[in-house]
JSON list of C-alpha atoms in Angstrom, two decimals:
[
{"chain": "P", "resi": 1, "resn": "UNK", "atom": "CA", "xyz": [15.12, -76.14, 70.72]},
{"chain": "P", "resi": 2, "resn": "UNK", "atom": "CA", "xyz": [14.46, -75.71, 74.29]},
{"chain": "P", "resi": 3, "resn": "UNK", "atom": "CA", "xyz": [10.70, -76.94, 74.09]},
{"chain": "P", "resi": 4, "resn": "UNK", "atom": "CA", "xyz": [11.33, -79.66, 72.01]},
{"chain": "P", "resi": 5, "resn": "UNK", "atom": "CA", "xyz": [14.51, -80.91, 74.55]},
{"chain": "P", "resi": 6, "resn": "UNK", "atom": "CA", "xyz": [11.64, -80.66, 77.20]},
{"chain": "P", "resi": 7, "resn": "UNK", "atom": "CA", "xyz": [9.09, -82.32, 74.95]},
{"chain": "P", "resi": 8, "resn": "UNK", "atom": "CA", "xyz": [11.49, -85.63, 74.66]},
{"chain": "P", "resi": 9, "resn": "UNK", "atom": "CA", "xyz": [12.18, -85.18, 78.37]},
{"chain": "P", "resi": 10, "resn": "UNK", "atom": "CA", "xyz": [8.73, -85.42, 78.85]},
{"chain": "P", "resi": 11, "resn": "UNK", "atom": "CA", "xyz": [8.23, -88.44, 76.82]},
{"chain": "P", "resi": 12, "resn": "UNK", "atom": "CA", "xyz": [10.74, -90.57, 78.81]},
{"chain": "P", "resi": 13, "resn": "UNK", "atom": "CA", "xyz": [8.85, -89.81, 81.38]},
{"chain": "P", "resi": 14, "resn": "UNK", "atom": "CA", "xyz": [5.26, -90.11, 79.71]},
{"chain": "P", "resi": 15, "resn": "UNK", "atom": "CA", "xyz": [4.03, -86.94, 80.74]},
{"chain": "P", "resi": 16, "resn": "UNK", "atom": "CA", "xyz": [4.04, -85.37, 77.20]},
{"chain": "P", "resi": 17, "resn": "UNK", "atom": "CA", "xyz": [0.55, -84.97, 77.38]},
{"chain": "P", "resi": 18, "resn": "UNK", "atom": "CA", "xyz": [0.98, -81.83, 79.79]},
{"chain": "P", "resi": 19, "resn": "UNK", "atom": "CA", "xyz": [3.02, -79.67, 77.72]},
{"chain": "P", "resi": 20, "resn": "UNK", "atom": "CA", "xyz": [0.68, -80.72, 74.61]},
{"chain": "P", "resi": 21, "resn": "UNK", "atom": "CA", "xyz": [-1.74, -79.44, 76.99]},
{"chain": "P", "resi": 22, "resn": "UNK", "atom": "CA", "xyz": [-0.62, -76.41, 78.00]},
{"chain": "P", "resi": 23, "resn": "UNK", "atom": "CA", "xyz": [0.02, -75.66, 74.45]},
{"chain": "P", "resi": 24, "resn": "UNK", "atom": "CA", "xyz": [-2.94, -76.55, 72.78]},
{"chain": "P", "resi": 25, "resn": "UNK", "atom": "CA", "xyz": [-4.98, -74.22, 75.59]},
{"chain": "P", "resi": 26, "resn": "UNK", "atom": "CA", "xyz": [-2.27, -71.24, 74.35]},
{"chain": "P", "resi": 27, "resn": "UNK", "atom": "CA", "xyz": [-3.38, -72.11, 70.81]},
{"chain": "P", "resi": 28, "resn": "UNK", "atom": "CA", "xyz": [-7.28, -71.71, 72.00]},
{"chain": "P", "resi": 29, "resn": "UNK", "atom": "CA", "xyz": [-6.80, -68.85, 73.62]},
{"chain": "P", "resi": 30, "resn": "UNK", "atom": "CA", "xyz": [-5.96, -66.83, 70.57]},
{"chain": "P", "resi": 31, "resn": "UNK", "atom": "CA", "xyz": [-9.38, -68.61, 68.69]},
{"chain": "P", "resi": 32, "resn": "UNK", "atom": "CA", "xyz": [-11.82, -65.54, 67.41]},
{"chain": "P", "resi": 33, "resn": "UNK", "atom": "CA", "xyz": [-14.61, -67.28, 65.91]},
{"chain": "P", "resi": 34, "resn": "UNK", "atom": "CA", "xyz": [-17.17, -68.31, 67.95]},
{"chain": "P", "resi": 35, "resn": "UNK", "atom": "CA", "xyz": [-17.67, -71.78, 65.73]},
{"chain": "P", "resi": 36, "resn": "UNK", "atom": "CA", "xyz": [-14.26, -72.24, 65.53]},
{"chain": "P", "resi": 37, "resn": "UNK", "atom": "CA", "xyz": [-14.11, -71.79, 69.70]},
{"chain": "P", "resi": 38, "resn": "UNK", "atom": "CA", "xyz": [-16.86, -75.21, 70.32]},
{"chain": "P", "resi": 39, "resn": "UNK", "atom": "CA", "xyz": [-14.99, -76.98, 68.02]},
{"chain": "P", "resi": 40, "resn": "UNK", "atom": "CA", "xyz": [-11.28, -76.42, 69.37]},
{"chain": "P", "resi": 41, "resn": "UNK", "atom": "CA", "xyz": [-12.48, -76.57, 72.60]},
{"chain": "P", "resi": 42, "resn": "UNK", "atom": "CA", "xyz": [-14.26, -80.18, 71.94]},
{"chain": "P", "resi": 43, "resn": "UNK", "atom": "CA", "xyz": [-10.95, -81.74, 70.42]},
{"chain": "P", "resi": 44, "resn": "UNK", "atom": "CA", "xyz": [-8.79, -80.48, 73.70]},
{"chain": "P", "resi": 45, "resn": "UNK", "atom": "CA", "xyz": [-11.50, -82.16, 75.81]},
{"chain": "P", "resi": 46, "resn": "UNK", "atom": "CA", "xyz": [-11.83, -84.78, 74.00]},
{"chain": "P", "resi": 47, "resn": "UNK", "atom": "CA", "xyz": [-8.09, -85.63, 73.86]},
{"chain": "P", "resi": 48, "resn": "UNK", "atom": "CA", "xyz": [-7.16, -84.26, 77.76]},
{"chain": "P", "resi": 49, "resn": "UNK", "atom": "CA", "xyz": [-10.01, -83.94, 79.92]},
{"chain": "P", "resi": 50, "resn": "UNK", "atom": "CA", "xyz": [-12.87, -86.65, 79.28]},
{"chain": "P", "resi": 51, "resn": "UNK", "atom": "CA", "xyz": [-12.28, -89.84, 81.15]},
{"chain": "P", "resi": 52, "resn": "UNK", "atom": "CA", "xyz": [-10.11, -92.58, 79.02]},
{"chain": "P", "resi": 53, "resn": "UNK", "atom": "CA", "xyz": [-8.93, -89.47, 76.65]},
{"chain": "P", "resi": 54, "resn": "UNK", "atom": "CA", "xyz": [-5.94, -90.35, 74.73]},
{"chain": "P", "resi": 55, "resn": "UNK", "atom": "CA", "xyz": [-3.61, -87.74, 76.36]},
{"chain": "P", "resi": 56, "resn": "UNK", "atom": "CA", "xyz": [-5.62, -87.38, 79.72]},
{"chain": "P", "resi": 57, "resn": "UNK", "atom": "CA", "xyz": [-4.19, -85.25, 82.24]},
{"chain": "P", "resi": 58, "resn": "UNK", "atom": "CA", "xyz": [-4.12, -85.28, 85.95]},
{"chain": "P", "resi": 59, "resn": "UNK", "atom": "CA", "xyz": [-5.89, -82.82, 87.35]},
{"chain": "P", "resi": 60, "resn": "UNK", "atom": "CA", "xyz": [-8.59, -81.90, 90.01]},
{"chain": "P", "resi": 61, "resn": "UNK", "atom": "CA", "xyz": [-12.27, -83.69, 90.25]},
{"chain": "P", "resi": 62, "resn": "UNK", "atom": "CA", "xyz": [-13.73, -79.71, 90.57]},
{"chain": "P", "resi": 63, "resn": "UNK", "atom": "CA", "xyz": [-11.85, -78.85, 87.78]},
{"chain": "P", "resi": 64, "resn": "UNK", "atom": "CA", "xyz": [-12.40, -81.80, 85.61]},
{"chain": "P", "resi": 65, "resn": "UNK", "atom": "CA", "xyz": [-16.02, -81.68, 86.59]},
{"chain": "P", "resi": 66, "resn": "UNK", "atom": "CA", "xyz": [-16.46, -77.54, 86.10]},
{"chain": "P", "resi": 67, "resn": "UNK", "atom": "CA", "xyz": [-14.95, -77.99, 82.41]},
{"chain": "P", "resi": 68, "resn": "UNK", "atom": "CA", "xyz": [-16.83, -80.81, 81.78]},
{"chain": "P", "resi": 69, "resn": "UNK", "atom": "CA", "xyz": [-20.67, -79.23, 83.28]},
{"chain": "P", "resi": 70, "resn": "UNK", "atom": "CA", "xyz": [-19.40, -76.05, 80.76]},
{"chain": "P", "resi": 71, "resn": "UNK", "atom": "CA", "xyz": [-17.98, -77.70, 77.85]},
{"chain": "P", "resi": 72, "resn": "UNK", "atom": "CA", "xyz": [-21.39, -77.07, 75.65]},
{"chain": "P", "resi": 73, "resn": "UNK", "atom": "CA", "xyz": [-20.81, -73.31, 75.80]},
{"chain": "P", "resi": 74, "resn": "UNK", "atom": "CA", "xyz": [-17.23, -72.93, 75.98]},
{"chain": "P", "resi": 75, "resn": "UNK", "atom": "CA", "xyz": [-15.62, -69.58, 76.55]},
{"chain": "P", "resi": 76, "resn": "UNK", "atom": "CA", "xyz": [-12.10, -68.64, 75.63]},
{"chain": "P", "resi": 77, "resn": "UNK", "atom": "CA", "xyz": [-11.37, -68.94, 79.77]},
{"chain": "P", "resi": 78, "resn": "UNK", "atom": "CA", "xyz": [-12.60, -72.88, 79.89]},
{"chain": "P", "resi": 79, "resn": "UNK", "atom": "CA", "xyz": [-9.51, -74.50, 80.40]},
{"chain": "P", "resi": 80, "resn": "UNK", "atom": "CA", "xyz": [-8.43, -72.08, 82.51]},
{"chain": "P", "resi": 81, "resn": "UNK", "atom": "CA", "xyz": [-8.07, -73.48, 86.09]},
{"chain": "P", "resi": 82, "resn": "UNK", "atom": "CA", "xyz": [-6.88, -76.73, 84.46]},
{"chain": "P", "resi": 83, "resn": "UNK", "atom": "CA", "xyz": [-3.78, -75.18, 82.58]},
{"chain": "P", "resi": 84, "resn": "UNK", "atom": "CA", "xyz": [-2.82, -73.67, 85.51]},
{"chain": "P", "resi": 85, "resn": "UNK", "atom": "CA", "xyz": [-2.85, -76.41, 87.48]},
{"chain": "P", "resi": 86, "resn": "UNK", "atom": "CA", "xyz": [-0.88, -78.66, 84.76]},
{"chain": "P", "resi": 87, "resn": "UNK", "atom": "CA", "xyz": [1.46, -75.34, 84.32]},
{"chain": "P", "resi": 88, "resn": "UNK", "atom": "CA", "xyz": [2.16, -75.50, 88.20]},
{"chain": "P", "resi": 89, "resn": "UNK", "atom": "CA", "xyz": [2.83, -79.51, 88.27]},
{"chain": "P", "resi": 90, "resn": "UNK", "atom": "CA", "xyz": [5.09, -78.93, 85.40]},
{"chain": "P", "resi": 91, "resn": "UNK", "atom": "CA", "xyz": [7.07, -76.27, 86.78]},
{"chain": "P", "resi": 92, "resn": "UNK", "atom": "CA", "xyz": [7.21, -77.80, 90.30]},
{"chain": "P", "resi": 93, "resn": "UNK", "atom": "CA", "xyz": [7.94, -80.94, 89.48]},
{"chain": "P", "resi": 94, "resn": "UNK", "atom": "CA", "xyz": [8.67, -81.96, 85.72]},
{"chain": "P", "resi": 95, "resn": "UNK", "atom": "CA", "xyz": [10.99, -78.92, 85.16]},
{"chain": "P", "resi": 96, "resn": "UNK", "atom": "CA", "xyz": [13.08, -79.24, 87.94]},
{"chain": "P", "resi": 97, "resn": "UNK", "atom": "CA", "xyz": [13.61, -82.83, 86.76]},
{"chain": "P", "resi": 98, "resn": "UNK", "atom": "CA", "xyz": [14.38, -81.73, 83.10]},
{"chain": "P", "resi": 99, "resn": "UNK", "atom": "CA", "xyz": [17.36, -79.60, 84.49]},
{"chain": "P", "resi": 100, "resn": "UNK", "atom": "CA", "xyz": [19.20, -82.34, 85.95]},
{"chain": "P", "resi": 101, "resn": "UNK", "atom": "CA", "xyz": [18.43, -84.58, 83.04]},
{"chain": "P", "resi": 102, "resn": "UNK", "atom": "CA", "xyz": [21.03, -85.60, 80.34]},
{"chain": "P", "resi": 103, "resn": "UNK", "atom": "CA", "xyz": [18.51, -83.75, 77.48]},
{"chain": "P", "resi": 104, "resn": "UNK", "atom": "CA", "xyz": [18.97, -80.74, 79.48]},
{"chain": "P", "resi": 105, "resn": "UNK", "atom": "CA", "xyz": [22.99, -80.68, 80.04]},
{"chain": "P", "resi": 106, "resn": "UNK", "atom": "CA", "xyz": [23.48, -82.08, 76.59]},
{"chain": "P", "resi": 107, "resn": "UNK", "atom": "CA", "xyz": [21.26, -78.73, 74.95]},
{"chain": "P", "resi": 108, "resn": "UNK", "atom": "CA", "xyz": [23.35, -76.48, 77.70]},
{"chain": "P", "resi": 109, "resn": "UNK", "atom": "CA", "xyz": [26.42, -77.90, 76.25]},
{"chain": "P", "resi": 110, "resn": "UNK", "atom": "CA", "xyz": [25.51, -77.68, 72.54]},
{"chain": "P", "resi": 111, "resn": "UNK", "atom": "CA", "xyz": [24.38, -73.39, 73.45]},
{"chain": "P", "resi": 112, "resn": "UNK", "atom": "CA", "xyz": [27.43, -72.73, 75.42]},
{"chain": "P", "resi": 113, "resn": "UNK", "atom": "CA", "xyz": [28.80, -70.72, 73.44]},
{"chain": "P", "resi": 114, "resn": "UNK", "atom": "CA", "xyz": [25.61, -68.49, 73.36]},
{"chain": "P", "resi": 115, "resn": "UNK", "atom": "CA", "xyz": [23.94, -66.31, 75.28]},
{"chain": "P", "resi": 116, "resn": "UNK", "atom": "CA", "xyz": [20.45, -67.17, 75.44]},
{"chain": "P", "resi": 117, "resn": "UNK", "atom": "CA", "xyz": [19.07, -66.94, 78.42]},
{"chain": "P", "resi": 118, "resn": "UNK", "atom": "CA", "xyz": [14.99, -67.43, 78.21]},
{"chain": "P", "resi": 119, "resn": "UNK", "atom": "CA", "xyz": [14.97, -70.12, 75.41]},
{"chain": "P", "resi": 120, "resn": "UNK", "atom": "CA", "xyz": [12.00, -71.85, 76.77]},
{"chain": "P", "resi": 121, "resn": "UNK", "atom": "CA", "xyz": [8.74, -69.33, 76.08]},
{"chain": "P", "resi": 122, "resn": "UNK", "atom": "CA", "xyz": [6.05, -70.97, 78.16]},
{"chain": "P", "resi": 123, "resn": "UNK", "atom": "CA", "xyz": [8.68, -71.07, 81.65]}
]
């Protein structure tokens, strides 16, 4: 409940695309086959990193550039330095946000009564 209270957080602000990010290079990272690895890694470039991708993220000209030189023989690491640049923006930034937002008290309110304290796995 916790991500997907961030998620819509994220879409009024129309940043979804970093946590879709984020998420999709957690997905990648647990890819075994090698096949399987070009092809996963094409889609996630193909909808965050190339220029004019659907879901493009802001990051670095280096990193942009090293992913995009390496993207032809992608390794499991590849997205690497840009998911830990989108993780830090997030959680300097974005997340601070969410918890003063209205998503964010109104989930706090509705888990009150609980004690959950880490319900948001990637933060």
């Amino acid at each position: 409940e916790g991500l997907a209270a961030f998620r819509t957080f994220l879409k009024s602000e129309f940043s979804e695309e970093n946590v879709e990010f984020w998420l999709a290079c957690e997905e990648f990272k647990k890819t075994k086959s090698s096949t399987k690895i070009a092809l996963k890694a094409q889609k996630i470039y193909s909808d965050f990193i190339q220029a004019d991708a659907p879901k493009e993220i802001n990051i670095d000209f280096h990193t942009k550039n090293d992913i995009s030189q390496n993207i032809s023989e992608p390794t499991l690491s590849c997205f690497d330095a840009a998911q830990s640049s989108i993780y830090c923006l997030m959680a300097k930034d974005s997340f601070p946000r969410f918890l003063r937002s209205e998503v964010y008290k109104e989930l706090m309110k509705k888990h009150q009564d609980r004690n959950q304290k880490r319900w948001l796995p990637f933060l």
